Coordinates of C-alpha atoms in Angstrom, one line a residue:
Chain A
M796 CA 31.7 4.0 -6.7
S797 CA 33.2 3.9 -10.2
N798 CA 29.6 4.2 -11.3
Q799 CA 29.3 7.7 -9.8
L800 CA 32.8 8.9 -10.8
I801 CA 32.0 8.2 -14.4
L802 CA 28.7 10.0 -14.3
N803 CA 29.8 13.0 -12.4
G804 CA 33.2 13.5 -13.8
G805 CA 35.8 15.3 -11.8
G806 CA 35.7 18.6 -13.6
L807 CA 34.4 22.0 -12.5
A808 CA 31.1 21.5 -14.3
G809 CA 30.5 18.1 -12.7
R810 CA 31.1 19.6 -9.3
F811 CA 28.7 22.5 -10.0
W812 CA 25.9 20.2 -11.0
R813 CA 26.4 18.0 -8.0
G814 CA 26.1 21.1 -5.9
V815 CA 22.8 22.0 -7.6
G816 CA 21.7 18.4 -7.0
L817 CA 22.4 18.7 -3.3
V818 CA 20.5 22.0 -3.0
V819 CA 17.5 20.4 -4.7
L820 CA 17.7 17.4 -2.4
L821 CA 17.9 19.5 0.7
L822 CA 14.8 21.6 -0.5
A823 CA 12.9 18.3 -1.1
A824 CA 13.9 17.1 2.4
V825 CA 12.5 20.3 3.9
V826 CA 9.2 19.8 2.0
A827 CA 9.1 16.1 3.1
L828 CA 9.9 16.8 6.8
G829 CA 8.3 20.3 7.1
P830 CA 4.7 19.2 7.7
L831 CA 5.8 16.5 10.1
L832 CA 7.9 19.0 12.1
W833 CA 5.1 21.5 12.0
T834 CA 2.7 18.9 13.4
L835 CA 5.1 18.0 16.2
T836 CA 5.9 21.6 17.2
T837 CA 2.2 22.7 17.0
S838 CA 1.2 19.9 19.2
L839 CA 3.6 21.3 21.8
R840 CA 2.1 24.8 21.7
T841 CA -0.6 26.0 24.1
P842 CA -4.1 26.0 22.4
A843 CA -4.1 29.7 22.7
E844 CA -1.1 30.2 20.4
A845 CA -1.8 27.2 18.2
F846 CA -2.8 29.4 15.2
T847 CA -0.3 32.1 15.6
N848 CA 2.1 32.5 12.7
P849 CA 5.0 32.1 12.1
P850 CA 5.1 28.7 13.8
K851 CA 7.9 28.1 16.3
W852 CA 9.9 25.6 14.4
L853 CA 12.0 24.7 17.4
P854 CA 10.1 23.6 20.5
V855 CA 11.6 26.0 23.0
N856 CA 9.3 25.9 26.2
P857 CA 7.3 22.9 24.9
D858 CA 3.9 22.5 26.6
F859 CA 2.9 18.9 27.0
G860 CA -0.6 19.9 28.2
N861 CA -2.1 18.9 24.9
Y862 CA -1.0 15.3 25.4
S863 CA -2.8 15.0 28.7
A864 CA -5.8 17.0 27.3
V865 CA -6.2 14.5 24.4
F866 CA -6.5 11.7 26.9
Q867 CA -9.1 13.6 28.9
Q868 CA -11.2 14.8 26.0
V869 CA -11.5 11.5 24.1
P870 CA -10.9 7.9 25.0
I871 CA -7.6 7.9 23.0
G872 CA -6.3 5.3 25.4
T873 CA -9.1 3.0 24.1
F874 CA -8.3 3.9 20.5
L875 CA -4.6 3.1 21.0
L876 CA -5.5 -0.2 22.6
N877 CA -8.0 -1.1 19.9
S878 CA -5.5 -0.3 17.2
T879 CA -2.9 -2.3 18.9
I880 CA -5.2 -5.4 19.3
V881 CA -6.4 -5.2 15.7
T882 CA -3.0 -4.7 14.2
M883 CA -1.3 -7.4 16.3
L884 CA -3.9 -10.0 15.7
I885 CA -3.8 -9.4 11.9
V886 CA 0.0 -9.4 11.9
V887 CA 0.2 -12.7 13.8
G888 CA -2.7 -14.3 12.0
Q889 CA -1.4 -13.5 8.5
T890 CA 2.1 -14.5 9.4
I891 CA 0.7 -18.0 10.3
T892 CA -1.7 -18.5 7.4
C893 CA 0.6 -17.0 4.8
T894 CA 3.7 -18.9 5.9
L895 CA 1.7 -22.2 5.7
S896 CA 0.2 -21.5 2.3
G897 CA 3.3 -19.9 0.9
Y898 CA 5.3 -23.0 1.9
A899 CA 2.8 -25.4 0.4
F900 CA 2.6 -23.5 -2.9
A901 CA 6.4 -23.4 -3.2
M902 CA 7.4 -26.8 -1.9
I903 CA 4.6 -29.3 -1.9
R904 CA 3.0 -31.0 -4.9
F905 CA -0.7 -31.4 -4.8
P906 CA -3.3 -31.6 -7.5
G907 CA -4.7 -28.2 -8.6
R908 CA -1.8 -26.3 -7.0
N909 CA -1.1 -24.1 -10.0
A910 CA -4.7 -23.4 -10.6
I911 CA -5.4 -22.4 -7.0
F912 CA -2.3 -20.2 -6.9
G913 CA -3.4 -18.6 -10.2
I914 CA -6.7 -17.7 -8.6
F915 CA -4.8 -16.2 -5.6
L916 CA -2.8 -14.1 -8.0
A917 CA -5.9 -12.9 -9.7
T918 CA -7.5 -11.8 -6.4
M919 CA -4.4 -9.7 -5.6
M920 CA -5.5 -7.3 -8.3
V921 CA -9.0 -6.7 -6.9
P922 CA -9.1 -3.6 -4.8
L923 CA -10.8 -3.8 -1.4
Q924 CA -12.9 -0.7 -2.3
T925 CA -14.6 -2.5 -5.1
I926 CA -15.7 -5.5 -3.0
I927 CA -16.4 -3.8 0.3
I928 CA -20.2 -4.1 0.1
P929 CA -20.3 -7.9 0.0
V930 CA -17.6 -8.0 2.7
F931 CA -19.8 -5.7 4.8
V932 CA -22.8 -8.0 4.3
I933 CA -20.7 -11.1 5.3
V934 CA -19.4 -9.3 8.4
K935 CA -22.9 -8.3 9.3
T936 CA -24.2 -11.8 8.8
L937 CA -21.5 -13.1 11.1
G938 CA -22.6 -10.6 13.7
L939 CA -19.3 -8.9 13.8
T940 CA -20.4 -5.3 12.9
D941 CA -19.2 -2.7 15.4
S942 CA -16.6 -5.1 16.9
L943 CA -12.9 -5.4 16.4
G944 CA -13.5 -8.8 14.9
A945 CA -15.0 -7.1 11.8
L946 CA -11.5 -5.7 11.1
V947 CA -9.5 -8.7 12.2
I948 CA -11.3 -11.8 10.8
P949 CA -11.6 -10.7 7.1
A950 CA -7.9 -9.8 7.1
L951 CA -6.5 -13.1 8.4
G952 CA -5.7 -14.5 5.0
S953 CA -4.0 -12.7 2.2
A954 CA -3.1 -13.5 -1.4
F955 CA -0.3 -11.0 -1.4
G956 CA 1.2 -12.4 1.8
T957 CA 1.0 -15.9 0.3
F958 CA 2.7 -14.7 -2.8
L959 CA 5.5 -13.0 -0.8
M960 CA 6.2 -16.1 1.3
R961 CA 6.0 -18.4 -1.7
Q962 CA 8.6 -16.3 -3.5
Y963 CA 10.9 -16.6 -0.5
F964 CA 10.4 -20.3 -0.1
M965 CA 11.1 -20.9 -3.8
Q966 CA 14.7 -19.8 -3.4
M967 CA 15.4 -22.4 -0.7
P968 CA 17.3 -25.5 -1.5
L969 CA 15.3 -28.8 -1.6
E970 CA 18.2 -30.8 -0.4
L971 CA 17.8 -29.6 3.2
G972 CA 14.3 -31.1 3.4
E973 CA 15.4 -34.3 1.8
A974 CA 18.2 -34.7 4.2
A975 CA 15.8 -34.2 7.1
R976 CA 13.4 -36.7 5.5
I977 CA 16.1 -39.3 5.3
D978 CA 16.7 -38.6 9.0
G979 CA 13.1 -39.5 9.6
A980 CA 11.5 -36.1 10.0
S981 CA 7.8 -35.8 9.1
Q982 CA 6.5 -33.3 6.6
F983 CA 5.4 -31.0 9.4
Q984 CA 8.7 -31.3 11.1
I985 CA 10.6 -30.5 7.9
F986 CA 8.4 -27.3 7.6
T987 CA 8.8 -26.1 11.2
M988 CA 12.3 -27.2 12.0
V989 CA 14.0 -26.6 8.7
Y990 CA 12.3 -24.2 6.4
A991 CA 10.1 -22.0 8.6
R992 CA 13.1 -20.9 10.6
M993 CA 14.9 -19.8 7.5
A994 CA 12.0 -17.7 6.5
A995 CA 12.5 -15.1 9.2
P996 CA 13.4 -12.2 6.8
A997 CA 10.3 -12.8 4.7
V998 CA 8.1 -13.1 7.9
A999 CA 9.6 -9.8 9.1
T1000 CA 8.9 -8.1 5.8
L1001 CA 5.3 -9.3 5.8
A1002 CA 4.8 -8.4 9.4
I1003 CA 6.1 -4.9 8.9
L1004 CA 4.1 -4.2 5.8
N1005 CA 1.0 -5.4 7.5
F1006 CA 1.7 -3.4 10.6
S1007 CA 2.0 -0.1 8.7
A1008 CA -1.0 -0.9 6.5
F1009 CA -3.4 -1.9 9.3
W1010 CA -2.2 0.6 11.9
A1011 CA -3.1 3.3 9.4
E1012 CA -6.3 1.9 8.1
F1013 CA -9.3 4.2 7.9
Y1014 CA -11.7 2.9 5.3
R1015 CA -12.8 -0.4 6.9
P1016 CA -13.1 1.0 10.4
L1017 CA -15.2 3.9 9.0
I1018 CA -17.6 1.3 7.5
F1019 CA -17.6 -1.4 10.1
L1020 CA -17.4 0.5 13.4
Q1021 CA -20.1 2.7 14.9
S1022 CA -19.6 3.2 18.6
Q1023 CA -16.6 5.2 19.9
D1024 CA -15.3 2.4 22.2
T1025 CA -14.6 0.2 19.2
F1026 CA -12.8 3.0 17.2
T1027 CA -9.2 2.6 16.1
L1028 CA -6.8 5.5 16.1
P1029 CA -7.3 6.9 12.6
L1030 CA -11.1 6.9 13.0
G1031 CA -10.9 8.2 16.5
L1032 CA -8.7 11.1 15.5
V1033 CA -11.0 12.2 12.7
G1034 CA -13.8 12.1 15.2
L1035 CA -11.8 14.1 17.6
Q1036 CA -11.2 16.7 15.0
G1037 CA -14.9 17.0 14.3
N1038 CA -15.8 17.2 18.0
L1039 CA -13.4 20.0 18.9
G1040 CA -14.0 22.3 16.0
T1041 CA -11.2 24.7 15.2
G1042 CA -10.5 25.8 18.8
S1043 CA -7.7 23.6 19.9
I1044 CA -5.9 22.0 17.0
S1045 CA -2.9 21.5 19.2
V1046 CA -4.9 18.8 21.1
V1047 CA -5.8 17.1 17.8
L1048 CA -2.3 17.2 16.6
A1049 CA -1.1 15.7 19.9
G1050 CA -3.3 12.8 19.0
V1051 CA -1.9 12.7 15.5
V1052 CA 1.7 12.6 16.8
L1053 CA 0.8 9.8 19.3
A1054 CA -0.7 7.8 16.4
M1055 CA 2.5 8.2 14.3
V1056 CA 5.0 7.3 17.0
P1057 CA 4.7 3.5 16.8
S1058 CA 5.1 3.4 13.0
V1059 CA 8.1 5.7 13.1
L1060 CA 9.8 3.7 15.9
L1061 CA 9.2 0.5 14.0
F1062 CA 10.7 2.1 10.9
V1063 CA 13.8 3.2 12.7
F1064 CA 14.4 -0.3 13.9
A1065 CA 13.4 -2.2 10.8
Q1066 CA 14.3 0.2 7.9
R1067 CA 15.9 -2.5 5.9
Y1068 CA 12.8 -4.7 5.8
F1069 CA 10.5 -1.7 5.1
I1070 CA 12.5 -0.9 2.0
E1071 CA 12.8 -4.6 1.0
G1072 CA 9.1 -4.9 1.3
V1073 CA 8.3 -2.0 -0.9
T1074 CA 10.8 -3.1 -3.6
A1075 CA 9.8 -6.7 -3.5
G1076 CA 8.4 -7.8 -6.8
S1077 CA 9.5 -4.7 -8.7
F1078 CA 12.2 -6.6 -10.5
R1079 CA 12.2 -9.5 -12.9
Chain B
M113 CA 1.1 -43.1 -29.5
S114 CA 4.8 -43.6 -30.1
T115 CA 6.7 -46.4 -28.6
L116 CA 8.9 -44.0 -26.8
A117 CA 6.1 -42.9 -24.5
P118 CA 6.7 -43.8 -20.9
P119 CA 4.8 -46.9 -19.7
R120 CA 1.7 -45.8 -17.8
S121 CA 1.3 -47.5 -14.5
G122 CA -1.8 -46.6 -12.4
H123 CA -4.5 -44.3 -13.5
S124 CA -4.6 -41.5 -11.0
R125 CA -1.0 -40.5 -10.7
P126 CA -0.5 -37.0 -9.4
P127 CA 0.5 -34.5 -12.1
R128 CA 4.3 -34.3 -12.3
T129 CA 5.0 -30.6 -12.6
D130 CA 8.7 -29.6 -12.9
P131 CA 10.1 -33.1 -12.5
E132 CA 13.7 -31.9 -12.1
R133 CA 12.7 -29.9 -9.0
R134 CA 12.3 -33.1 -7.0
P135 CA 13.5 -36.6 -7.8
R136 CA 10.6 -39.0 -8.2
R137 CA 10.9 -41.3 -5.4
G138 CA 7.5 -41.8 -3.7
T139 CA 4.9 -44.5 -4.1
R140 CA 1.4 -43.5 -4.7
R141 CA 0.6 -43.5 -1.0
L142 CA 3.4 -41.2 -0.2
A143 CA 2.4 -38.8 -3.0
R144 CA -1.2 -38.8 -1.7
R145 CA -0.1 -38.1 1.8
E146 CA 2.0 -35.3 0.6
A147 CA -0.9 -33.8 -1.3
G148 CA -3.1 -34.1 1.8
F149 CA -0.5 -32.2 3.7
G150 CA -0.4 -29.5 1.0
F151 CA -4.1 -29.0 1.1
L152 CA -4.0 -28.8 4.9
M153 CA -1.3 -26.1 4.7
I154 CA -3.1 -23.9 2.3
S155 CA -6.6 -24.4 3.8
P156 CA -6.5 -21.5 6.3
A157 CA -5.4 -19.0 3.7
V158 CA -7.7 -20.4 1.1
L159 CA -10.6 -20.2 3.5
F160 CA -10.1 -16.6 4.3
V161 CA -9.3 -15.5 0.8
A162 CA -12.3 -17.4 -0.6
V163 CA -14.8 -16.0 1.9
F164 CA -13.5 -12.4 2.1
T165 CA -12.1 -11.7 -1.4
L166 CA -13.1 -14.3 -4.0
A167 CA -16.8 -14.7 -3.0
P168 CA -17.2 -10.9 -2.5
M169 CA -15.7 -10.4 -5.9
V170 CA -18.3 -12.5 -7.6
A171 CA -21.1 -11.2 -5.3
S172 CA -20.2 -7.6 -6.0
V173 CA -20.6 -8.1 -9.8
A174 CA -23.8 -10.2 -9.2
L175 CA -25.2 -7.5 -6.9
S176 CA -24.9 -4.9 -9.6
F177 CA -27.9 -6.5 -11.3
F178 CA -30.1 -6.2 -8.3
S179 CA -31.9 -3.5 -6.4
W180 CA -31.3 -3.9 -2.7
D181 CA -31.9 -1.7 0.3
V182 CA -30.8 -4.3 2.9
I183 CA -34.3 -4.3 4.5
T184 CA -36.4 -5.8 1.7
P185 CA -35.1 -8.8 -0.3
P186 CA -32.9 -8.1 -3.4
R187 CA -34.9 -7.6 -6.6
F188 CA -33.4 -8.5 -10.0
V189 CA -33.4 -5.4 -12.2
G190 CA -31.1 -6.5 -15.1
L191 CA -29.0 -3.7 -16.5
D192 CA -31.1 -0.9 -14.8
N193 CA -28.3 0.1 -12.4
F194 CA -25.8 0.5 -15.3
E195 CA -28.3 2.5 -17.3
R196 CA -28.9 4.7 -14.3
I197 CA -25.1 5.3 -13.9
V198 CA -25.0 6.6 -17.5
G199 CA -27.7 9.1 -16.8
D200 CA -26.5 10.0 -13.3
D201 CA -24.3 13.1 -13.7
A202 CA -23.0 12.9 -10.1
V203 CA -21.7 9.4 -10.7
V204 CA -20.3 10.1 -14.2
S205 CA -18.5 13.2 -13.0
S206 CA -17.1 11.3 -10.0
F207 CA -15.4 8.9 -12.4
G208 CA -13.9 11.9 -14.2
T209 CA -12.7 13.4 -10.9
T210 CA -11.2 10.1 -10.0
L211 CA -9.3 9.8 -13.2
L212 CA -8.1 13.4 -13.0
L213 CA -6.9 13.1 -9.4
A214 CA -5.3 9.7 -10.0
F215 CA -3.5 10.9 -13.1
G216 CA -2.2 14.0 -11.4
I217 CA -1.0 12.0 -8.3
V218 CA 0.7 9.3 -10.4
V219 CA 2.5 11.8 -12.6
V220 CA 3.8 13.8 -9.7
Q221 CA 4.8 10.7 -7.9
L222 CA 6.7 9.2 -10.8
V223 CA 8.4 12.4 -11.9
V224 CA 9.4 13.6 -8.5
G225 CA 10.3 10.1 -7.3
L226 CA 12.5 9.5 -10.3
G227 CA 14.2 12.9 -10.0
L228 CA 15.0 12.5 -6.4
A229 CA 16.2 8.9 -6.9
V230 CA 18.6 10.0 -9.6
L231 CA 19.9 12.8 -7.4
V232 CA 20.3 10.6 -4.4
N233 CA 22.0 8.0 -6.5
Q234 CA 24.7 10.5 -7.4
R235 CA 25.6 11.2 -3.8
R236 CA 28.9 9.6 -2.8
R237 CA 28.6 9.3 1.0
P238 CA 26.5 6.4 2.3
A239 CA 25.3 8.5 5.2
A240 CA 23.8 11.1 2.8
K241 CA 22.0 8.3 0.9
T242 CA 20.6 6.9 4.2
F243 CA 19.5 10.3 5.3
F244 CA 17.6 11.2 2.2
R245 CA 16.1 7.7 1.9
T246 CA 14.8 7.9 5.4
T247 CA 13.5 11.4 5.0
F248 CA 11.6 10.7 1.8
Y249 CA 10.1 7.6 3.2
L250 CA 8.9 9.1 6.5
P251 CA 5.6 10.6 5.1
L252 CA 4.5 7.1 4.1
L253 CA 4.4 6.1 7.7
A254 CA 1.7 8.5 8.8
S255 CA -1.8 7.3 8.2
T256 CA -3.7 9.0 5.4
A257 CA -6.2 10.1 8.1
A258 CA -3.4 11.8 10.1
V259 CA -2.0 13.4 7.0
S260 CA -5.4 14.7 6.0
I261 CA -5.9 16.2 9.5
F262 CA -2.6 18.1 9.7
M263 CA -2.5 19.1 6.0
G264 CA -6.0 20.4 6.4
Y265 CA -4.8 22.8 9.0
M266 CA -1.7 23.7 7.1
F267 CA -3.6 24.5 3.9
D268 CA -6.3 26.5 5.7
M269 CA -7.1 29.7 3.7
K270 CA -6.9 32.1 6.6
F271 CA -4.8 30.6 9.4
G272 CA -2.8 28.1 7.5
V273 CA 1.0 28.2 7.6
I274 CA 1.2 27.7 3.8
N275 CA -0.6 30.9 3.0
Y276 CA 1.3 32.7 5.8
Y277 CA 4.6 32.0 4.0
L278 CA 3.1 32.9 0.6
N279 CA 2.1 36.2 2.0
A280 CA 5.5 36.6 3.6
V281 CA 7.1 36.5 0.2
G282 CA 4.5 38.9 -1.2
L283 CA 2.2 36.4 -2.8
P284 CA -1.6 36.4 -2.3
S285 CA -3.4 33.8 -0.2
V286 CA -4.6 30.8 -2.2
P287 CA -8.0 29.2 -1.5
W288 CA -6.4 25.8 -1.3
L289 CA -9.3 23.8 -0.2
T290 CA -12.2 26.1 -0.8
S291 CA -12.0 26.6 -4.6
T292 CA -12.6 23.9 -7.2
W293 CA -9.1 23.9 -8.8
G294 CA -7.5 24.7 -5.5
A295 CA -9.0 21.6 -3.9
I296 CA -8.0 19.4 -6.8
V297 CA -4.4 20.6 -6.9
T298 CA -4.2 20.4 -3.1
I299 CA -5.5 16.8 -2.9
I300 CA -3.0 15.8 -5.7
L301 CA -0.1 17.6 -3.9
I302 CA -0.9 16.0 -0.5
A303 CA -1.5 12.5 -1.8
A304 CA 1.7 12.7 -3.9
W305 CA 3.7 14.2 -1.0
Q306 CA 2.8 11.2 1.1
Q307 CA 3.3 8.6 -1.7
V308 CA 6.5 9.9 -3.4
G309 CA 8.6 7.8 -1.0
F310 CA 7.2 4.6 -2.5
T311 CA 8.3 5.3 -6.1
F312 CA 11.5 6.9 -4.8
V313 CA 12.6 3.9 -2.9
M314 CA 11.9 1.6 -5.8
F315 CA 13.8 3.8 -8.3
V316 CA 16.8 4.1 -6.0
A317 CA 16.9 0.3 -5.7
A318 CA 16.7 -0.1 -9.5
L319 CA 19.3 2.6 -10.2
T320 CA 21.7 1.1 -7.7
S321 CA 21.6 -2.3 -9.3
L322 CA 22.3 -1.0 -12.8
P323 CA 25.2 -2.8 -14.5
T324 CA 28.4 -0.8 -14.3
D325 CA 29.8 -2.0 -17.6
V326 CA 26.9 -0.5 -19.6
L327 CA 27.4 2.9 -17.9
E328 CA 31.1 2.7 -18.5
A329 CA 30.4 2.0 -22.2
A330 CA 28.2 5.0 -22.4
A331 CA 30.9 7.1 -20.8
I332 CA 33.5 5.9 -23.2
D333 CA 31.2 6.7 -26.1
G334 CA 31.1 10.2 -24.7
A335 CA 27.6 10.4 -23.3
G336 CA 27.2 13.2 -20.8
P337 CA 25.1 12.8 -17.6
V338 CA 21.8 13.9 -19.4
R339 CA 22.3 11.6 -22.4
T340 CA 23.2 8.7 -20.0
L341 CA 20.1 9.4 -17.9
F342 CA 17.6 9.5 -20.7
G343 CA 19.4 7.1 -23.1
V344 CA 20.7 4.5 -20.8
K345 CA 19.5 4.6 -17.2
I346 CA 15.8 5.3 -17.8
P347 CA 15.4 2.6 -20.5
L348 CA 17.2 0.1 -18.2
I349 CA 15.0 0.8 -15.3
S350 CA 11.8 1.0 -17.4
P351 CA 10.4 -2.3 -16.0
T352 CA 10.6 -0.8 -12.5
I353 CA 9.0 2.4 -13.7
L354 CA 6.1 0.4 -15.2
F355 CA 5.6 -1.6 -12.0
A356 CA 5.6 1.6 -9.9
A357 CA 3.2 3.3 -12.3
V358 CA 0.8 0.3 -12.2
V359 CA 0.8 0.0 -8.4
A360 CA 0.6 3.8 -7.9
M361 CA -2.3 4.0 -10.4
I362 CA -4.3 1.1 -8.8
N363 CA -3.9 2.9 -5.4
A364 CA -4.7 6.4 -6.7
L365 CA -7.9 5.2 -8.5
Q366 CA -9.2 4.2 -5.0
L367 CA -8.5 7.6 -3.5
F368 CA -10.9 8.1 -0.6
D369 CA -9.4 9.2 2.8
Q370 CA -7.9 12.5 1.9
P371 CA -10.9 14.1 0.0
F372 CA -13.4 12.4 2.5
I373 CA -11.6 13.9 5.5
M374 CA -10.4 17.2 4.1
T375 CA -13.1 18.5 1.8
K376 CA -15.9 16.0 2.2
G377 CA -15.7 15.8 -1.6
G378 CA -16.2 19.5 -2.0
P379 CA -16.3 22.3 -2.7
G380 CA -19.5 21.3 -4.4
T381 CA -18.5 18.0 -6.0
A382 CA -15.0 19.1 -7.0
T383 CA -13.2 16.3 -5.2
T384 CA -16.0 13.7 -5.0
T385 CA -14.2 10.5 -6.1
A386 CA -16.0 7.3 -7.3
T387 CA -15.2 5.7 -3.9
I388 CA -16.9 8.6 -2.1
V389 CA -20.0 8.3 -4.3
M390 CA -20.0 4.6 -3.7
Y391 CA -19.7 5.1 0.1
Q392 CA -22.6 7.6 0.1
T393 CA -24.8 5.4 -2.2
G394 CA -24.1 2.2 -0.3
F395 CA -23.6 3.0 3.3
Q396 CA -25.5 6.2 3.7
N397 CA -28.4 5.8 1.3
L398 CA -28.5 2.0 1.6
Q399 CA -28.7 1.5 -2.2
F400 CA -26.5 -1.6 -2.2
G401 CA -27.3 -2.8 -5.6
Y402 CA -26.6 0.6 -7.3
A403 CA -23.4 1.1 -5.2
S404 CA -22.3 -2.4 -6.4
A405 CA -22.8 -1.3 -10.0
I406 CA -20.6 1.7 -9.4
A407 CA -18.0 -0.5 -7.7
T408 CA -18.1 -2.9 -10.7
V409 CA -17.6 0.0 -13.2
L410 CA -14.7 1.2 -11.0
L411 CA -13.2 -2.3 -11.0
V412 CA -13.5 -2.4 -14.8
I413 CA -11.8 1.0 -15.1
I414 CA -9.0 -0.1 -12.9
L415 CA -8.4 -3.4 -14.8
A416 CA -8.6 -1.5 -18.1
I417 CA -6.1 1.1 -17.2
T418 CA -3.7 -1.5 -15.7
G419 CA -4.1 -3.5 -18.9
L420 CA -3.4 -0.4 -21.0
Q421 CA -0.3 0.4 -19.0
F422 CA 1.0 -3.1 -19.7
L423 CA 0.2 -2.7 -23.4
A424 CA 1.9 0.7 -23.6
A425 CA 4.8 -0.8 -21.8
R426 CA 5.6 -3.1 -24.8
K427 CA 6.6 0.1 -26.6
W428 CA 9.0 1.4 -24.0
A429 CA 9.8 -1.0 -21.2
F430 CA 12.8 -3.1 -22.0
Y431 CA 13.3 -6.4 -20.3
R432 CA 16.8 -7.9 -20.2

């Protein structure tokens, strides 16, 4: 509070500049939301008036026909299901592997711990795009091409996830585990009954970041998947756009809106963790 | 060896890192059991990271020295692939395009993100802060594929809503995606539009956690809002700015989805990024060795730029 009072002052000039600031912010909000609102309203127009300008910004008489049309014209139900399966398996899988490894790197002493963790940190800096060819070869060798496994299995472990979980476990007091040990708990019990339960916020952060990343993924599906019944939503939508040409963009946009709904809903419910996840690691 | 050295019992004692973190209490057997448990815990993550990140990293560099079309066995060609890159105008220009697009995207993202963060930080009502934070973060939630699709329609030269409004205020239509510079500017704007929320959120968090006493001192010394911003706030959050710049740059150098979906790399090769050339070379023309060499050069560029950013940061990022 005092922070802002100092900066803005109480004078007329201060008030004027705060007003200007608000106008700029509102304009920026229009720019940020405009395309999303346009997409939503256009998806509710009949294909015939999809291209008419100016767009109707408020959906008066919305036509939900495009939403049923998108289900008829492409197997969008299958895309939705595929995306859900892939995303969920990766989220659950990474939660398990990263919680285990993050805990071990933070709390357990074993030879080579720091060296192995150092290698993990180094791999975090290598972009997927630059190693995709060998990954493709491995996926092909394992016979996973054109299956959802091609997307899931390579993503089950993560250096970033391990790092995130380790950071969180590092803050936890060692005394709790020692007390449990004196009470006769085994190593594994100490992990599951004491520390893993306290890691819920970090698990939520990782799960949410993974959800939004893998739900939106386009590059790996493009390379690994060939037949339409294995397509995930982003790939399916781009295919849909190609199939339909320019005739009925409303139908394509109905698909786009459907694809965005789960992420937006998740964001509404888990805003805090989204923000936490993005800012994690930016300090220090 | 001095007499003060601790007596050495046993020969394979586990390394005692940070001794104050845990009182030394175990016998050798206990320590060994603990180590075994540690290895067990990291093994799933290590397995997947080793197979799907570490090994491919090594393989990718190794593959750069081979010629391989997947069907016939790989053939060692030494530095041929890299020599070919130097003489391949399409590849060389794709690196230029990548740098140009990435630089544009990161600059817009940092400047706009910082500007919005400063303005939001000055709002008094928490509801206003939450509203703007949510609003600016929303575009990040759409997939790049979805964004490329709807932005492609909005920036259409003839039917697009953007040109409609330009015409409405008396400006001529702009060939957004059909001219060289139009496409470059449009891709930068669209990628930055989506990513701005990322830098914005980080800067808001950093500005919110600024120490009040320093700002008070600045005010007492008579610094106005502008002086305070450039003389106090920005230097104080410079580590966050550096971090945001590095992450944004690593992302932007891998730009693929937007140009691939919206312009197919065109018009001509105006928006053909290195990753698009890599995709075409590897997965369409099946020249896996050559594509790996392109990937290796891209990796070196990414690492070099990241390193440069950290070096430059020594000059302007202040750590407390």
